[in-house]
């Protein structure tokens, strides 16, 4: 689970301002003021109609199914709610105890100072061979190295 979180964090950190700007422009959120609001609205409506026609053909939807009907078909479905005390008690009683559910996962051993030193050196070598690594990145490695002190590492 932790690896998944790290992977998601790494992916998010790789998103640049340029990528976000390009995505917003592609979605129609642009700072370009060359078109009037009416022209932009007309262009957006036309684009949405064309896209909806493509989607409805692919999904073999009837022509009476509008985009609004399609996206709001489950608007009245309850997706959350509060449990009553009786529901909580019955759920707790019917569920096996948490001790029975747990799977024995071997605990990770503590990381030694030597392993930290090796990891920092590997990371530094990787950064030295990578593009788009700034001096602030190397400063972060230096801070990590300094955090443990030269005696520990």
PDB file of C-alpha atoms in Angstrom:
ATOM      1  CA  UNK A   1       0.000   0.000   0.000  1.00  0.00           C
ATOM      2  CA  UNK A   2       2.838   2.350   0.874  1.00  0.00           C
ATOM      3  CA  UNK A   3       4.462   1.636  -2.487  1.00  0.00           C
ATOM      4  CA  UNK A   4       1.200   2.571  -4.223  1.00  0.00           C
ATOM      5  CA  UNK A   5       1.063   5.826  -2.300  1.00  0.00           C
ATOM      6  CA  UNK A   6       4.663   6.588  -3.190  1.00  0.00           C
ATOM      7  CA  UNK A   7       4.003   5.807  -6.846  1.00  0.00           C
ATOM      8  CA  UNK A   8       0.957   8.086  -6.902  1.00  0.00           C
ATOM      9  CA  UNK A   9       2.919  10.841  -5.177  1.00  0.00           C
ATOM     10  CA  UNK A  10       5.770  10.475  -7.653  1.00  0.00           C
ATOM     11  CA  UNK A  11       3.340  10.619 -10.589  1.00  0.00           C
ATOM     12  CA  UNK A  12       1.698  13.745  -9.214  1.00  0.00           C
ATOM     13  CA  UNK A  13       5.049  15.412  -8.582  1.00  0.00           C
ATOM     14  CA  UNK A  14       5.975  14.797 -12.240  1.00  0.00           C
ATOM     15  CA  UNK A  15       3.030  16.885 -13.449  1.00  0.00           C
ATOM     16  CA  UNK A  16       4.433  20.205 -14.605  1.00  0.00           C
ATOM     17  CA  UNK A  17       2.735  23.578 -14.852  1.00  0.00           C
ATOM     18  CA  UNK A  18       3.010  23.297 -18.616  1.00  0.00           C
ATOM     19  CA  UNK A  19       1.099  19.993 -18.564  1.00  0.00           C
ATOM     20  CA  UNK A  20      -1.667  21.505 -16.447  1.00  0.00           C
ATOM     21  CA  UNK A  21      -1.842  24.575 -18.697  1.00  0.00           C
ATOM     22  CA  UNK A  22      -2.053  22.405 -21.819  1.00  0.00           C
ATOM     23  CA  UNK A  23      -4.820  20.247 -20.314  1.00  0.00           C
ATOM     24  CA  UNK A  24      -6.836  23.320 -19.332  1.00  0.00           C
ATOM     25  CA  UNK A  25      -6.429  24.788 -22.816  1.00  0.00           C
ATOM     26  CA  UNK A  26      -7.499  21.516 -24.409  1.00  0.00           C
ATOM     27  CA  UNK A  27     -10.561  21.425 -22.145  1.00  0.00           C
ATOM     28  CA  UNK A  28     -11.483  24.925 -23.260  1.00  0.00           C
ATOM     29  CA  UNK A  29     -10.290  26.887 -20.236  1.00  0.00           C
ATOM     30  CA  UNK A  30      -7.970  29.318 -21.928  1.00  0.00           C
ATOM     31  CA  UNK A  31      -6.793  32.805 -21.044  1.00  0.00           C
ATOM     32  CA  UNK A  32      -6.866  33.778 -24.708  1.00  0.00           C
ATOM     33  CA  UNK A  33      -9.295  36.671 -25.028  1.00  0.00           C
ATOM     34  CA  UNK A  34      -9.385  36.817 -28.810  1.00  0.00           C
ATOM     35  CA  UNK A  35     -12.834  35.219 -28.996  1.00  0.00           C
ATOM     36  CA  UNK A  36     -15.855  36.800 -27.399  1.00  0.00           C
ATOM     37  CA  UNK A  37     -17.694  34.923 -24.669  1.00  0.00           C
ATOM     38  CA  UNK A  38     -20.540  34.147 -27.064  1.00  0.00           C
ATOM     39  CA  UNK A  39     -18.170  32.698 -29.662  1.00  0.00           C
ATOM     40  CA  UNK A  40     -16.433  30.569 -27.043  1.00  0.00           C
ATOM     41  CA  UNK A  41     -19.768  29.327 -25.707  1.00  0.00           C
ATOM     42  CA  UNK A  42     -20.969  28.456 -29.198  1.00  0.00           C
ATOM     43  CA  UNK A  43     -17.690  26.656 -29.942  1.00  0.00           C
ATOM     44  CA  UNK A  44     -17.936  24.706 -26.673  1.00  0.00           C
ATOM     45  CA  UNK A  45     -21.559  23.725 -27.307  1.00  0.00           C
ATOM     46  CA  UNK A  46     -20.731  22.610 -30.848  1.00  0.00           C
ATOM     47  CA  UNK A  47     -17.758  20.602 -29.629  1.00  0.00           C
ATOM     48  CA  UNK A  48     -19.844  18.985 -26.874  1.00  0.00           C
ATOM     49  CA  UNK A  49     -22.582  18.064 -29.353  1.00  0.00           C
ATOM     50  CA  UNK A  50     -20.074  16.484 -31.717  1.00  0.00           C
ATOM     51  CA  UNK A  51     -18.436  14.562 -28.880  1.00  0.00           C
ATOM     52  CA  UNK A  52     -21.805  13.381 -27.535  1.00  0.00           C
ATOM     53  CA  UNK A  53     -22.821  12.177 -31.001  1.00  0.00           C
ATOM     54  CA  UNK A  54     -19.622  10.113 -31.203  1.00  0.00           C
ATOM     55  CA  UNK A  55     -20.131   8.623 -27.743  1.00  0.00           C
ATOM     56  CA  UNK A  56     -23.817   7.851 -28.284  1.00  0.00           C
ATOM     57  CA  UNK A  57     -23.023   6.072 -31.573  1.00  0.00           C
ATOM     58  CA  UNK A  58     -20.301   3.985 -29.930  1.00  0.00           C
ATOM     59  CA  UNK A  59     -22.639   3.022 -27.059  1.00  0.00           C
ATOM     60  CA  UNK A  60     -25.597   2.445 -29.422  1.00  0.00           C
ATOM     61  CA  UNK A  61     -27.803   4.861 -27.487  1.00  0.00           C
ATOM     62  CA  UNK A  62     -31.152   5.979 -28.808  1.00  0.00           C
ATOM     63  CA  UNK A  63     -31.398   9.480 -30.198  1.00  0.00           C
ATOM     64  CA  UNK A  64     -33.790  10.422 -27.397  1.00  0.00           C
ATOM     65  CA  UNK A  65     -31.059   9.893 -24.809  1.00  0.00           C
ATOM     66  CA  UNK A  66     -29.583  13.294 -24.142  1.00  0.00           C
ATOM     67  CA  UNK A  67     -26.270  13.974 -22.510  1.00  0.00           C
ATOM     68  CA  UNK A  68     -28.065  15.241 -19.417  1.00  0.00           C
ATOM     69  CA  UNK A  69     -30.203  12.084 -19.154  1.00  0.00           C
ATOM     70  CA  UNK A  70     -27.124   9.927 -19.638  1.00  0.00           C
ATOM     71  CA  UNK A  71     -25.051  11.632 -16.940  1.00  0.00           C
ATOM     72  CA  UNK A  72     -27.878  12.008 -14.432  1.00  0.00           C
ATOM     73  CA  UNK A  73     -29.402   8.525 -14.657  1.00  0.00           C
ATOM     74  CA  UNK A  74     -28.205   7.685 -11.142  1.00  0.00           C
ATOM     75  CA  UNK A  75     -28.652  11.088  -9.541  1.00  0.00           C
ATOM     76  CA  UNK A  76     -31.189   9.737  -7.056  1.00  0.00           C
ATOM     77  CA  UNK A  77     -29.074   6.789  -5.943  1.00  0.00           C
ATOM     78  CA  UNK A  78     -28.051   7.109  -2.323  1.00  0.00           C
ATOM     79  CA  UNK A  79     -24.267   7.000  -2.145  1.00  0.00           C
ATOM     80  CA  UNK A  80     -23.811   7.720   1.539  1.00  0.00           C
ATOM     81  CA  UNK A  81     -25.773   7.870   4.730  1.00  0.00           C
ATOM     82  CA  UNK A  82     -25.683   7.615   8.478  1.00  0.00           C
ATOM     83  CA  UNK A  83     -25.909   4.258  10.205  1.00  0.00           C
ATOM     84  CA  UNK A  84     -28.243   3.726  13.084  1.00  0.00           C
ATOM     85  CA  UNK A  85     -26.985   2.246  16.344  1.00  0.00           C
ATOM     86  CA  UNK A  86     -28.750  -1.033  15.541  1.00  0.00           C
ATOM     87  CA  UNK A  87     -27.027  -1.271  12.146  1.00  0.00           C
ATOM     88  CA  UNK A  88     -23.624  -0.632  13.709  1.00  0.00           C
ATOM     89  CA  UNK A  89     -24.195  -3.262  16.408  1.00  0.00           C
ATOM     90  CA  UNK A  90     -25.443  -5.888  13.941  1.00  0.00           C
ATOM     91  CA  UNK A  91     -22.527  -5.211  11.587  1.00  0.00           C
ATOM     92  CA  UNK A  92     -20.042  -5.514  14.446  1.00  0.00           C
ATOM     93  CA  UNK A  93     -21.568  -8.742  15.753  1.00  0.00           C
ATOM     94  CA  UNK A  94     -21.774 -10.400  12.331  1.00  0.00           C
ATOM     95  CA  UNK A  95     -18.225  -9.451  11.353  1.00  0.00           C
ATOM     96  CA  UNK A  96     -15.373 -11.725  12.368  1.00  0.00           C
ATOM     97  CA  UNK A  97     -13.060 -10.160  14.883  1.00  0.00           C
ATOM     98  CA  UNK A  98     -10.196  -8.163  13.500  1.00  0.00           C
ATOM     99  CA  UNK A  99      -7.725 -10.672  14.965  1.00  0.00           C
ATOM    100  CA  UNK A 100      -9.170 -13.407  12.742  1.00  0.00           C
ATOM    101  CA  UNK A 101      -9.001 -11.240   9.617  1.00  0.00           C
ATOM    102  CA  UNK A 102      -5.410 -10.165   9.954  1.00  0.00           C
ATOM    103  CA  UNK A 103      -2.872 -11.943   7.844  1.00  0.00           C
ATOM    104  CA  UNK A 104       0.546 -12.322   9.339  1.00  0.00           C
ATOM    105  CA  UNK A 105       2.763  -9.923   7.457  1.00  0.00           C
ATOM    106  CA  UNK A 106       6.388 -10.131   8.400  1.00  0.00           C
ATOM    107  CA  UNK A 107       7.514  -6.915  10.030  1.00  0.00           C
ATOM    108  CA  UNK A 108      10.169  -5.018   8.191  1.00  0.00           C
ATOM    109  CA  UNK A 109      13.470  -4.970   9.981  1.00  0.00           C
ATOM    110  CA  UNK A 110      14.999  -1.683  11.044  1.00  0.00           C
ATOM    111  CA  UNK A 111      17.207   0.011   8.498  1.00  0.00           C
ATOM    112  CA  UNK A 112      20.836   0.229   9.509  1.00  0.00           C
ATOM    113  CA  UNK A 113      22.987   3.334   9.185  1.00  0.00           C
ATOM    114  CA  UNK A 114      25.059   1.556   6.532  1.00  0.00           C
ATOM    115  CA  UNK A 115      21.925   0.863   4.474  1.00  0.00           C
ATOM    116  CA  UNK A 116      20.926   4.527   4.726  1.00  0.00           C
ATOM    117  CA  UNK A 117      24.388   5.558   3.570  1.00  0.00           C
ATOM    118  CA  UNK A 118      24.199   3.196   0.589  1.00  0.00           C
ATOM    119  CA  UNK A 119      20.711   4.415  -0.311  1.00  0.00           C
ATOM    120  CA  UNK A 120      21.754   8.075  -0.190  1.00  0.00           C
ATOM    121  CA  UNK A 121      24.772   7.358  -2.388  1.00  0.00           C
ATOM    122  CA  UNK A 122      22.628   5.440  -4.897  1.00  0.00           C
ATOM    123  CA  UNK A 123      20.109   8.282  -4.980  1.00  0.00           C
ATOM    124  CA  UNK A 124      22.855  10.856  -5.473  1.00  0.00           C
ATOM    125  CA  UNK A 125      24.379   8.827  -8.350  1.00  0.00           C
ATOM    126  CA  UNK A 126      20.954   8.504  -9.953  1.00  0.00           C
ATOM    127  CA  UNK A 127      20.361  12.235  -9.716  1.00  0.00           C
ATOM    128  CA  UNK A 128      23.780  12.973 -11.191  1.00  0.00           C
ATOM    129  CA  UNK A 129      22.890  10.896 -14.259  1.00  0.00           C
ATOM    130  CA  UNK A 130      19.373  12.313 -14.624  1.00  0.00           C
ATOM    131  CA  UNK A 131      18.183  15.339 -16.528  1.00  0.00           C
ATOM    132  CA  UNK A 132      16.161  18.184 -15.035  1.00  0.00           C
ATOM    133  CA  UNK A 133      17.694  17.842 -11.588  1.00  0.00           C
ATOM    134  CA  UNK A 134      18.227  21.208  -9.960  1.00  0.00           C
ATOM    135  CA  UNK A 135      20.549  22.369  -7.280  1.00  0.00           C
ATOM    136  CA  UNK A 136      17.673  22.347  -4.785  1.00  0.00           C
ATOM    137  CA  UNK A 137      17.383  18.591  -5.346  1.00  0.00           C
ATOM    138  CA  UNK A 138      21.034  18.100  -4.501  1.00  0.00           C
ATOM    139  CA  UNK A 139      20.565  20.379  -1.503  1.00  0.00           C
ATOM    140  CA  UNK A 140      17.815  18.039  -0.305  1.00  0.00           C
ATOM    141  CA  UNK A 141      20.173  15.051  -0.577  1.00  0.00           C
ATOM    142  CA  UNK A 142      22.786  17.007   1.329  1.00  0.00           C
ATOM    143  CA  UNK A 143      20.221  17.757   4.062  1.00  0.00           C
ATOM    144  CA  UNK A 144      19.308  14.074   4.287  1.00  0.00           C
ATOM    145  CA  UNK A 145      22.966  13.182   4.544  1.00  0.00           C
ATOM    146  CA  UNK A 146      23.458  15.833   7.220  1.00  0.00           C
ATOM    147  CA  UNK A 147      20.382  14.669   9.153  1.00  0.00           C
ATOM    148  CA  UNK A 148      22.093  11.452  10.109  1.00  0.00           C
ATOM    149  CA  UNK A 149      25.474  13.006  10.684  1.00  0.00           C
ATOM    150  CA  UNK A 150      28.704  11.821   9.204  1.00  0.00           C
ATOM    151  CA  UNK A 151      29.297   9.569  12.198  1.00  0.00           C
ATOM    152  CA  UNK A 152      26.095   7.599  11.652  1.00  0.00           C
ATOM    153  CA  UNK A 153      26.620   7.291   7.936  1.00  0.00           C
TER     154      UNK A 153
END
